[in-house]
GROMACS .gro file of C-alpha atoms in nm:
model
  412
    1MET     CA    1   1.207   1.115  -3.287
    2LYS     CA    2   1.428   1.010  -2.996
    3SER     CA    3   1.203   0.709  -2.928
    4LEU     CA    4   1.233   0.589  -3.289
    5LEU     CA    5   1.611   0.622  -3.281
    6TRP     CA    6   1.631   0.441  -2.946
    7ILE     CA    7   1.424   0.143  -3.059
    8ARG     CA    8   1.618   0.116  -3.387
    9TRP     CA    9   1.949   0.130  -3.200
   10THR     CA   10   1.829  -0.141  -2.962
   11LEU     CA   11   1.717  -0.365  -3.247
   12GLY     CA   12   2.047  -0.316  -3.423
   13LEU     CA   13   2.235  -0.413  -3.110
   14LEU     CA   14   2.012  -0.719  -3.078
   15LEU     CA   15   2.103  -0.811  -3.434
   16LEU     CA   16   2.475  -0.785  -3.359
   17CYS     CA   17   2.445  -1.000  -3.049
   18THR     CA   18   2.229  -1.281  -3.188
   19ALA     CA   19   2.319  -1.329  -3.551
   20ASP     CA   20   2.402  -1.701  -3.519
   21ALA     CA   21   2.145  -1.817  -3.266
   22ASP     CA   22   2.130  -2.188  -3.195
   23SER     CA   23   1.775  -2.306  -3.137
   24GLY     CA   24   1.895  -2.597  -2.925
   25ARG     CA   25   2.044  -2.389  -2.647
   26LYS     CA   26   1.885  -2.240  -2.336
   27PRO     CA   27   1.613  -1.981  -2.399
   28ASN     CA   28   1.658  -1.612  -2.458
   29PHE     CA   29   1.465  -1.353  -2.260
   30VAL     CA   30   1.313  -1.025  -2.374
   31PHE     CA   31   1.151  -0.813  -2.103
   32MET     CA   32   0.963  -0.494  -2.187
   33MET     CA   33   0.861  -0.268  -1.899
   34VAL     CA   34   0.657   0.042  -1.974
   35ASP     CA   35   0.673   0.324  -1.721
   36ASP     CA   36   0.346   0.426  -1.550
   37LEU     CA   37   0.126   0.240  -1.799
   38GLY     CA   38  -0.222   0.174  -1.663
   39ILE     CA   39  -0.371  -0.174  -1.694
   40GLY     CA   40  -0.681  -0.009  -1.839
   41ASP     CA   41  -0.479   0.147  -2.121
   42LEU     CA   42  -0.444  -0.184  -2.307
   43GLY     CA   43  -0.704  -0.331  -2.537
   44CYS     CA   44  -0.630  -0.683  -2.414
   45TYR     CA   45  -0.736  -0.564  -2.067
   46GLY     CA   46  -1.057  -0.400  -2.186
   47ASN     CA   47  -0.967  -0.066  -2.349
   48THR     CA   48  -1.180   0.000  -2.657
   49THR     CA   49  -1.048   0.341  -2.761
   50LEU     CA   50  -0.674   0.284  -2.808
   51ARG     CA   51  -0.553   0.071  -3.097
   52MET     CA   52  -0.262  -0.157  -3.001
   53PRO     CA   53  -0.242  -0.444  -3.251
   54ASN     CA   54   0.105  -0.561  -3.152
   55ILE     CA   55   0.037  -0.598  -2.780
   56ASP     CA   56  -0.300  -0.757  -2.860
   57ARG     CA   57  -0.125  -1.008  -3.084
   58LEU     CA   58   0.130  -1.080  -2.813
   59THR     CA   59  -0.160  -1.161  -2.580
   60LEU     CA   60  -0.344  -1.379  -2.831
   61GLU     CA   61  -0.028  -1.584  -2.887
   62GLY     CA   62   0.072  -1.598  -2.521
   63VAL     CA   63  -0.054  -1.597  -2.163
   64LYS     CA   64  -0.232  -1.306  -1.995
   65LEU     CA   65  -0.218  -1.264  -1.618
   66THR     CA   66  -0.518  -1.076  -1.480
   67GLN     CA   67  -0.395  -1.043  -1.121
   68HIS     CA   68  -0.033  -0.951  -1.189
   69ILE     CA   69   0.085  -0.730  -0.905
   70ALA     CA   70   0.369  -0.479  -0.888
   71ALA     CA   71   0.564  -0.532  -0.567
   72ALA     CA   72   0.557  -0.156  -0.508
   73PRO     CA   73   0.351   0.135  -0.647
   74LEU     CA   74   0.655   0.351  -0.734
   75CYS     CA   75   0.917   0.320  -1.009
   76THR     CA   76   1.246   0.241  -0.833
   77PRO     CA   77   1.114  -0.001  -0.568
   78SER     CA   78   0.903  -0.186  -0.826
   79ARG     CA   79   1.196  -0.228  -1.063
   80ALA     CA   80   1.423  -0.337  -0.779
   81ALA     CA   81   1.170  -0.608  -0.689
   82PHE     CA   82   1.144  -0.717  -1.052
   83LEU     CA   83   1.523  -0.748  -1.086
   84THR     CA   84   1.581  -0.927  -0.755
   85GLY     CA   85   1.263  -1.128  -0.689
   86ARG     CA   86   1.243  -0.968  -0.343
   87TYR     CA   87   1.021  -0.717  -0.171
   88PRO     CA   88   1.206  -0.385  -0.213
   89ILE     CA   89   1.220  -0.329   0.163
   90ARG     CA   90   1.459  -0.627   0.185
   91SER     CA   91   1.718  -0.449  -0.027
   92GLY     CA   92   1.667  -0.094   0.096
   93HIS     CA   93   1.484   0.036  -0.210
   94PHE     CA   94   1.236   0.270  -0.046
   95PHE     CA   95   1.209   0.636   0.036
   96PHE     CA   96   1.180   0.825   0.357
   97TYR     CA   97   1.009   1.136   0.255
   98ARG     CA   98   2.709  -1.090  -2.593
   99ASN     CA   99   2.790  -1.278  -2.801
  100SER     CA  100   2.627  -1.529  -3.052
  101GLU     CA  101   2.733  -1.839  -2.859
  102ARG     CA  102   2.531  -1.756  -2.550
  103PRO     CA  103   2.164  -1.692  -2.478
  104PHE     CA  104   2.082  -1.327  -2.420
  105LEU     CA  105   1.861  -1.127  -2.190
  106LEU     CA  106   1.729  -0.797  -2.322
  107PHE     CA  107   1.557  -0.570  -2.070
  108PHE     CA  108   1.397  -0.288  -2.268
  109SER     CA  109   1.286  -0.024  -2.019
  110PHE     CA  110   1.062   0.232  -2.188
  111LEU     CA  111   1.093   0.603  -2.115
  112GLN     CA  112   0.725   0.627  -2.201
  113VAL     CA  113   0.467   0.684  -2.061
  114HIS     CA  114   0.627   0.855  -1.764
  115THR     CA  115   0.610   1.231  -1.733
  116GLY     CA  116   0.719   1.443  -1.928
  117LEU     CA  117   0.538   1.282  -2.206
  118PHE     CA  118   0.657   1.274  -2.565
  119ALA     CA  119   0.560   1.106  -2.888
  120SER     CA  120   0.753   1.094  -3.214
  121PRO     CA  121   0.611   1.290  -3.510
  122LEU     CA  122   0.471   0.973  -3.671
  123PHE     CA  123   0.244   0.919  -3.369
  124ARG     CA  124   0.144   1.269  -3.265
  125GLY     CA  125  -0.227   1.330  -3.294
  126ARG     CA  126  -0.312   0.968  -3.384
  127SER     CA  127  -0.504   0.874  -3.071
  128GLN     CA  128  -0.827   0.987  -2.908
  129HIS     CA  129  -0.646   1.057  -2.582
  130GLY     CA  130  -0.403   1.336  -2.657
  131LEU     CA  131  -0.030   1.307  -2.609
  132TYR     CA  132  -0.066   1.024  -2.357
  133GLY     CA  133  -0.261   0.809  -2.601
  134ASP     CA  134  -0.013   0.891  -2.877
  135ALA     CA  135   0.271   0.772  -2.654
  136VAL     CA  136   0.089   0.446  -2.573
  137MET     CA  137   0.043   0.382  -2.945
  138GLU     CA  138   0.414   0.440  -2.997
  139VAL     CA  139   0.487   0.187  -2.723
  140ASP     CA  140   0.276  -0.066  -2.912
  141TRP     CA  141   0.472   0.008  -3.231
  142SER     CA  142   0.797  -0.049  -3.041
  143VAL     CA  143   0.671  -0.385  -2.913
  144GLY     CA  144   0.591  -0.477  -3.272
  145GLN     CA  145   0.942  -0.384  -3.388
  146ILE     CA  146   1.101  -0.602  -3.121
  147MET     CA  147   0.878  -0.898  -3.206
  148GLN     CA  148   0.942  -0.860  -3.580
  149THR     CA  149   1.315  -0.860  -3.515
  150LEU     CA  150   1.293  -1.179  -3.309
  151GLU     CA  151   1.099  -1.341  -3.593
  152ARG     CA  152   1.344  -1.222  -3.858
  153LEU     CA  153   1.635  -1.366  -3.661
  154ASN     CA  154   1.454  -1.698  -3.607
  155LEU     CA  155   1.460  -1.637  -3.230
  156LYS     CA  156   1.088  -1.626  -3.163
  157GLU     CA  157   1.052  -1.996  -3.084
  158ASN     CA  158   1.335  -1.987  -2.831
  159THR     CA  159   1.263  -1.662  -2.651
  160LEU     CA  160   1.045  -1.588  -2.350
  161VAL     CA  161   0.893  -1.242  -2.395
  162TYR     CA  162   0.744  -1.058  -2.098
  163MET     CA  163   0.559  -0.729  -2.127
  164THR     CA  164   0.445  -0.528  -1.824
  165SER     CA  165   0.436  -0.190  -1.649
  166ASP     CA  166   0.624  -0.092  -1.335
  167GLN     CA  167   0.306   0.025  -1.159
  168GLY     CA  168  -0.027   0.189  -1.229
  169PRO     CA  169  -0.079   0.520  -1.411
  170HIS     CA  170   0.008   0.864  -1.280
  171LEU     CA  171  -0.344   1.004  -1.260
  172GLU     CA  172  -0.255   1.353  -1.136
  173GLU     CA  173  -0.043   1.462  -1.433
  174ILE     CA  174  -0.194   1.761  -1.614
  175SER     CA  175  -0.016   1.974  -1.877
  176ILE     CA  176   0.008   2.354  -1.855
  177ASN     CA  177  -0.269   2.359  -2.117
  178GLY     CA  178  -0.498   2.152  -1.898
  179GLU     CA  179  -0.455   1.828  -2.093
  180MET     CA  180  -0.466   1.510  -1.886
  181HIS     CA  181  -0.137   1.328  -1.924
  182GLY     CA  182  -0.225   1.038  -1.700
  183GLY     CA  183  -0.331   0.686  -1.789
  184TYR     CA  184  -0.631   0.470  -1.714
  185SER     CA  185  -0.673   0.208  -1.442
  186GLY     CA  186  -0.980   0.048  -1.596
  187ILE     CA  187  -1.226  -0.069  -1.332
  188TYR     CA  188  -0.963  -0.053  -1.060
  189LYS     CA  189  -0.932   0.217  -0.797
  190ALA     CA  190  -0.668   0.494  -0.795
  191GLY     CA  191  -0.324   0.476  -0.955
  192LYS     CA  192   0.050   0.519  -0.910
  193SER     CA  193   0.192   0.558  -0.557
  194THR     CA  194  -0.111   0.385  -0.398
  195ASN     CA  195  -0.172   0.022  -0.309
  196TRP     CA  196  -0.529   0.032  -0.432
  197GLU     CA  197  -0.562  -0.212  -0.722
  198GLY     CA  198  -0.523   0.066  -0.979
  199GLY     CA  199  -0.179   0.140  -0.841
  200ILE     CA  200  -0.037  -0.213  -0.833
  201ARG     CA  201  -0.239  -0.432  -1.071
  202ILE     CA  202  -0.031  -0.427  -1.388
  203PRO     CA  203  -0.030  -0.594  -1.730
  204GLY     CA  204   0.136  -0.933  -1.730
  205ILE     CA  205   0.180  -1.083  -2.077
  206LEU     CA  206   0.414  -1.376  -2.143
  207HIS     CA  207   0.485  -1.514  -2.490
  208TRP     CA  208   0.681  -1.823  -2.590
  209PRO     CA  209   0.544  -2.018  -2.888
  210GLY     CA  210   0.540  -2.392  -2.841
  211VAL     CA  211   0.617  -2.367  -2.470
  212LEU     CA  212   0.337  -2.147  -2.337
  213PRO     CA  213  -0.023  -2.196  -2.453
  214ALA     CA  214  -0.167  -1.933  -2.682
  215GLY     CA  215  -0.459  -1.722  -2.563
  216LYS     CA  216  -0.455  -1.853  -2.207
  217VAL     CA  217  -0.587  -1.628  -1.927
  218ILE     CA  218  -0.475  -1.688  -1.568
  219ASP     CA  219  -0.659  -1.528  -1.277
  220GLU     CA  220  -0.424  -1.641  -0.998
  221PRO     CA  221  -0.240  -1.367  -0.805
  222THR     CA  222   0.115  -1.330  -0.940
  223SER     CA  223   0.390  -1.070  -0.896
  224ASN     CA  224   0.661  -0.905  -1.101
  225MET     CA  225   0.896  -1.060  -0.844
  226ASP     CA  226   0.816  -1.399  -0.999
  227ILE     CA  227   1.014  -1.324  -1.315
  228PHE     CA  228   1.350  -1.346  -1.135
  229PRO     CA  229   1.319  -1.710  -1.015
  230THR     CA  230   1.151  -1.808  -1.343
  231VAL     CA  231   1.451  -1.687  -1.541
  232LEU     CA  232   1.699  -1.851  -1.306
  233ASN     CA  233   1.528  -2.188  -1.338
  234LEU     CA  234   1.500  -2.163  -1.717
  235ALA     CA  235   1.865  -2.061  -1.743
  236GLY     CA  236   1.976  -2.353  -1.528
  237ALA     CA  237   2.104  -2.127  -1.251
  238SER     CA  238   2.056  -2.176  -0.879
  239ILE     CA  239   1.820  -1.966  -0.668
  240PRO     CA  240   2.035  -1.767  -0.422
  241SER     CA  241   2.038  -1.934  -0.081
  242ASP     CA  242   2.191  -1.645   0.111
  243ARG     CA  243   1.878  -1.428   0.101
  244VAL     CA  244   1.500  -1.451   0.102
  245ILE     CA  245   1.352  -1.468  -0.249
  246ASP     CA  246   0.987  -1.367  -0.242
  247GLY     CA  247   0.904  -1.458  -0.602
  248HIS     CA  248   0.820  -1.805  -0.734
  249ASP     CA  249   0.880  -1.986  -1.064
  250LEU     CA  250   0.587  -1.907  -1.293
  251LEU     CA  251   0.639  -2.184  -1.547
  252PRO     CA  252   0.427  -2.457  -1.379
  253LEU     CA  253   0.136  -2.212  -1.357
  254LEU     CA  254   0.179  -2.084  -1.712
  255GLN     CA  255   0.192  -2.435  -1.857
  256GLY     CA  256  -0.108  -2.557  -1.658
  257GLN     CA  257   0.085  -2.803  -1.442
  258VAL     CA  258  -0.074  -2.637  -1.136
  259GLU     CA  259  -0.395  -2.440  -1.096
  260ARG     CA  260  -0.308  -2.263  -0.771
  261PHE     CA  261   0.001  -2.047  -0.741
  262GLU     CA  262   0.227  -2.017  -0.441
  263HIS     CA  263   0.145  -1.661  -0.332
  264GLU     CA  264  -0.084  -1.717  -0.036
  265PHE     CA  265   0.008  -1.377   0.108
  266MET     CA  266   0.134  -1.060  -0.061
  267PHE     CA  267   0.260  -0.764   0.138
  268HIS     CA  268   0.203  -0.419  -0.010
  269TYR     CA  269   0.437  -0.146   0.106
  270CYS     CA  270   0.419   0.228   0.063
  271ASN     CA  271   0.786   0.315   0.097
  272ALA     CA  272   0.896   0.156   0.427
  273GLN     CA  273   0.544   0.132   0.574
  274LEU     CA  274   0.336  -0.183   0.539
  275ASN     CA  275   0.022  -0.045   0.378
  276ALA     CA  276  -0.189  -0.351   0.295
  277VAL     CA  277  -0.188  -0.731   0.284
  278ARG     CA  278  -0.349  -0.968   0.033
  279TRP     CA  279  -0.449  -1.321   0.134
  280HIS     CA  280  -0.557  -1.594  -0.106
  281PRO     CA  281  -0.647  -1.885   0.124
  282PRO     CA  282  -0.588  -2.242   0.007
  283ASN     CA  283  -0.900  -2.418  -0.121
  284SER     CA  284  -1.087  -2.089  -0.149
  285ASN     CA  285  -1.171  -1.845  -0.427
  286ALA     CA  286  -1.164  -1.550  -0.186
  287ILE     CA  287  -0.889  -1.291  -0.216
  288TRP     CA  288  -0.891  -1.084   0.100
  289LYS     CA  289  -0.718  -0.749   0.113
  290ALA     CA  290  -0.673  -0.548   0.433
  291PHE     CA  291  -0.562  -0.183   0.444
  292PHE     CA  292  -0.394  -0.046   0.755
  293PHE     CA  293  -0.404   0.307   0.616
  294THR     CA  294  -0.521   0.473   0.295
  295PRO     CA  295  -0.424   0.799   0.120
  296ASP     CA  296  -0.651   1.099   0.154
  297PHE     CA  297  -0.782   1.178  -0.194
  298TYR     CA  298  -0.832   1.535  -0.310
  299PRO     CA  299  -1.092   1.625  -0.413
  300GLU     CA  300  -1.263   1.385  -0.174
  301ASN     CA  301  -1.489   1.233  -0.439
  302SER     CA  302  -1.195   1.147  -0.663
  303SER     CA  303  -0.944   0.861  -0.655
  304ALA     CA  304  -0.633   1.075  -0.688
  305CYS     CA  305  -0.432   1.330  -0.491
  306PHE     CA  306  -0.430   1.647  -0.698
  307HIS     CA  307  -0.329   1.864  -0.400
  308THR     CA  308   0.013   1.692  -0.371
  309HIS     CA  309   0.048   1.586  -0.739
  310ILE     CA  310   0.088   1.226  -0.623
  311CYS     CA  311  -0.046   1.040  -0.320
  312LEU     CA  312   0.182   1.035  -0.017
  313CYS     CA  313   0.199   0.778   0.262
  314ILE     CA  314   0.299   1.003   0.551
  315LYS     CA  315   0.103   1.201   0.805
  316PRO     CA  316  -0.107   1.414   0.756
  317TYR     CA  317  -0.185   1.275   0.407
  318VAL     CA  318  -0.323   0.936   0.513
  319THR     CA  319  -0.600   0.794   0.731
  320PHE     CA  320  -0.522   0.498   0.958
  321HIS     CA  321  -0.782   0.225   1.008
  322ASP     CA  322  -0.842   0.018   1.320
  323PRO     CA  323  -0.974  -0.232   1.246
  324PRO     CA  324  -0.822  -0.235   0.897
  325LEU     CA  325  -1.040  -0.185   0.592
  326LEU     CA  326  -1.120  -0.529   0.452
  327TYR     CA  327  -1.225  -0.624   0.097
  328ASP     CA  328  -1.285  -0.949  -0.087
  329LEU     CA  329  -1.138  -0.879  -0.431
  330SER     CA  330  -1.300  -1.190  -0.577
  331LYS     CA  331  -1.638  -1.020  -0.525
  332ASP     CA  332  -1.539  -0.653  -0.517
  333PRO     CA  333  -1.237  -0.596  -0.747
  334THR     CA  334  -1.316  -0.223  -0.759
  335GLU     CA  335  -1.264  -0.195  -0.381
  336SER     CA  336  -1.579   0.011  -0.354
  337THR     CA  337  -1.743  -0.139  -0.043
  338PRO     CA  338  -1.535  -0.226   0.264
  339LEU     CA  339  -1.664  -0.521   0.463
  340SER     CA  340  -1.769  -0.509   0.827
  341PRO     CA  341  -1.853  -0.762   1.100
  342ASP     CA  342  -2.219  -0.713   1.005
  343THR     CA  343  -2.169  -0.791   0.634
  344GLU     CA  344  -1.892  -1.054   0.661
  345PRO     CA  345  -1.915  -1.328   0.927
  346GLN     CA  346  -1.544  -1.408   0.883
  347PHE     CA  347  -1.437  -1.046   0.935
  348TYR     CA  348  -1.240  -1.091   1.257
  349SER     CA  349  -1.105  -1.437   1.177
  350VAL     CA  350  -0.967  -1.314   0.843
  351LEU     CA  351  -0.797  -1.018   1.011
  352GLU     CA  352  -0.652  -1.251   1.274
  353VAL     CA  353  -0.488  -1.467   1.006
  354ILE     CA  354  -0.357  -1.161   0.823
  355ARG     CA  355  -0.207  -1.014   1.143
  356ALA     CA  356  -0.033  -1.345   1.214
  357ALA     CA  357   0.109  -1.344   0.860
  358VAL     CA  358   0.234  -0.987   0.911
  359SER     CA  359   0.416  -1.090   1.229
  360HIS     CA  360   0.578  -1.385   1.053
  361HIS     CA  361   0.676  -1.164   0.758
  362ALA     CA  362   0.825  -0.898   0.988
  363GLU     CA  363   1.050  -1.161   1.147
  364SER     CA  364   1.203  -1.232   0.805
  365LEU     CA  365   1.308  -0.870   0.750
  366LYS     CA  366   1.662  -0.758   0.827
  367PRO     CA  367   1.776  -0.395   0.853
  368VAL     CA  368   1.946  -0.278   0.535
  369PRO     CA  369   2.090   0.057   0.420
  370VAL     CA  370   1.844   0.278   0.234
  371GLN     CA  371   1.949   0.256  -0.130
  372VAL     CA  372   1.759   0.564  -0.252
  373SER     CA  373   1.872   0.818   0.005
  374PRO     CA  374   2.013   1.148  -0.135
  375LEU     CA  375   2.368   1.026  -0.070
  376GLN     CA  376   2.304   0.702  -0.258
  377ILE     CA  377   2.134   0.844  -0.566
  378VAL     CA  378   2.378   1.128  -0.635
  379TRP     CA  379   2.586   1.052  -0.945
  380LYS     CA  380   2.921   0.895  -0.862
  381PRO     CA  381   3.162   0.904  -1.159
  382TRP     CA  382   3.388   0.640  -1.003
  383LEU     CA  383   3.102   0.389  -1.013
  384GLN     CA  384   3.037   0.445  -1.384
  385PRO     CA  385   3.071   0.105  -1.553
  386CYS     CA  386   3.337   0.149  -1.817
  387CYS     CA  387   3.671   0.029  -1.950
  388SER     CA  388   3.819   0.375  -2.001
  389SER     CA  389   4.145   0.551  -1.936
  390LEU     CA  390   4.217   0.893  -1.786
  391SER     CA  391   4.243   1.042  -2.134
  392GLN     CA  392   3.916   0.885  -2.248
  393LEU     CA  393   3.690   0.878  -1.944
  394CYS     CA  394   3.416   0.615  -1.971
  395THR     CA  395   3.485   0.550  -2.338
  396CYS     CA  396   3.535   0.193  -2.457
  397GLU     CA  397   3.600   0.028  -2.790
  398ARG     CA  398   3.253  -0.126  -2.773
  399ASP     CA  399   3.109   0.224  -2.733
  400HIS     CA  400   3.266   0.320  -3.068
  401GLN     CA  401   3.105   0.017  -3.233
  402ILE     CA  402   2.764   0.106  -3.092
  403GLU     CA  403   2.803   0.471  -3.197
  404LYS     CA  404   2.893   0.359  -3.548
  405LEU     CA  405   2.583   0.140  -3.562
  406ARG     CA  406   2.363   0.422  -3.437
  407ASN     CA  407   2.497   0.660  -3.704
  408GLU     CA  408   2.428   0.401  -3.973
  409LEU     CA  409   2.072   0.354  -3.850
  410GLN     CA  410   2.015   0.731  -3.850
  411LYS     CA  411   2.121   0.752  -4.216
  412GLU     CA  412   1.863   0.496  -4.328
   0.00000   0.00000   0.00000
């Protein structure tokens, strides 16, 4: 029930903020990020057992990215990259084990389908995949509610909608009754907390009628870091010049102005350790991926880490590789067969280019404070954003208006 109330409250707030939208102004933005959703959970990415008509419709009317990569395989670093357009290591996000006159940006961050799972009564028992499947179906319903509201407010034609996940599914989650509460990575290997494709290849669906082509599929490597510069350019704002921005404006690629995107290299971190590198050479269809270390799965014949509940990237839970494991994702997207000098004539030359790119990338990094240390993540009341007084701590007039709206929605 809490999910239904939350989505209705959000839609009501959207209604208050956008009642008199002007179609001639700069675009609006609606971003929907599901937590721990697997790319294989969605019908538009191949799932045949979960019904998701709203997300499927969003895909048919928009652009689908098939190699959309999360900048990190864990929640906080991935979201930090999405919000800043930068690798999370640049901003210290890693662990050491309105009004109607202005365009709006709505970032709807789903609680689902992270653990502990829940589904509202209307969705319980409706899927073939237990509580997890029920929750995914509820996510689809929520997407539909947001899209219907945009249409009702005549905002659909002037709004860029982006739907994604923060990383791959949490495969090791099992309920006390033995029910699997994890998602599905499709054909891709492993899941959350790993830099195998199942951990970082995420849904990437962008919808903007009349601006983006309907039903287009793009196979170029892209990143959730690309949303930040895309929004800045569409909003007429300047890209910050005082820091490195790792993302690139997606619009030329989405509209077909270019066929190749700007990500020649992508650097995949596991916390503060560089785990893998992806290289998409110019004038080549190859997508090389080199692993410097990989997590030790348990059981060994699985692609998950049930002994630690989630895969770790510290000794003794990883295996280092010298030379690195090398794959060509254009031929082996499942990462099932590592290449060798005997099977790939370019083996050493590819690794040489990747190592040079790593050195160049390392030179661009500057030491920063760790933002997710215990001292940083403890709740600090004095940092609570509010306009309150001592007698009414963190209580604002706007809060009363929102509470009134929520009560009205609950009565309906």
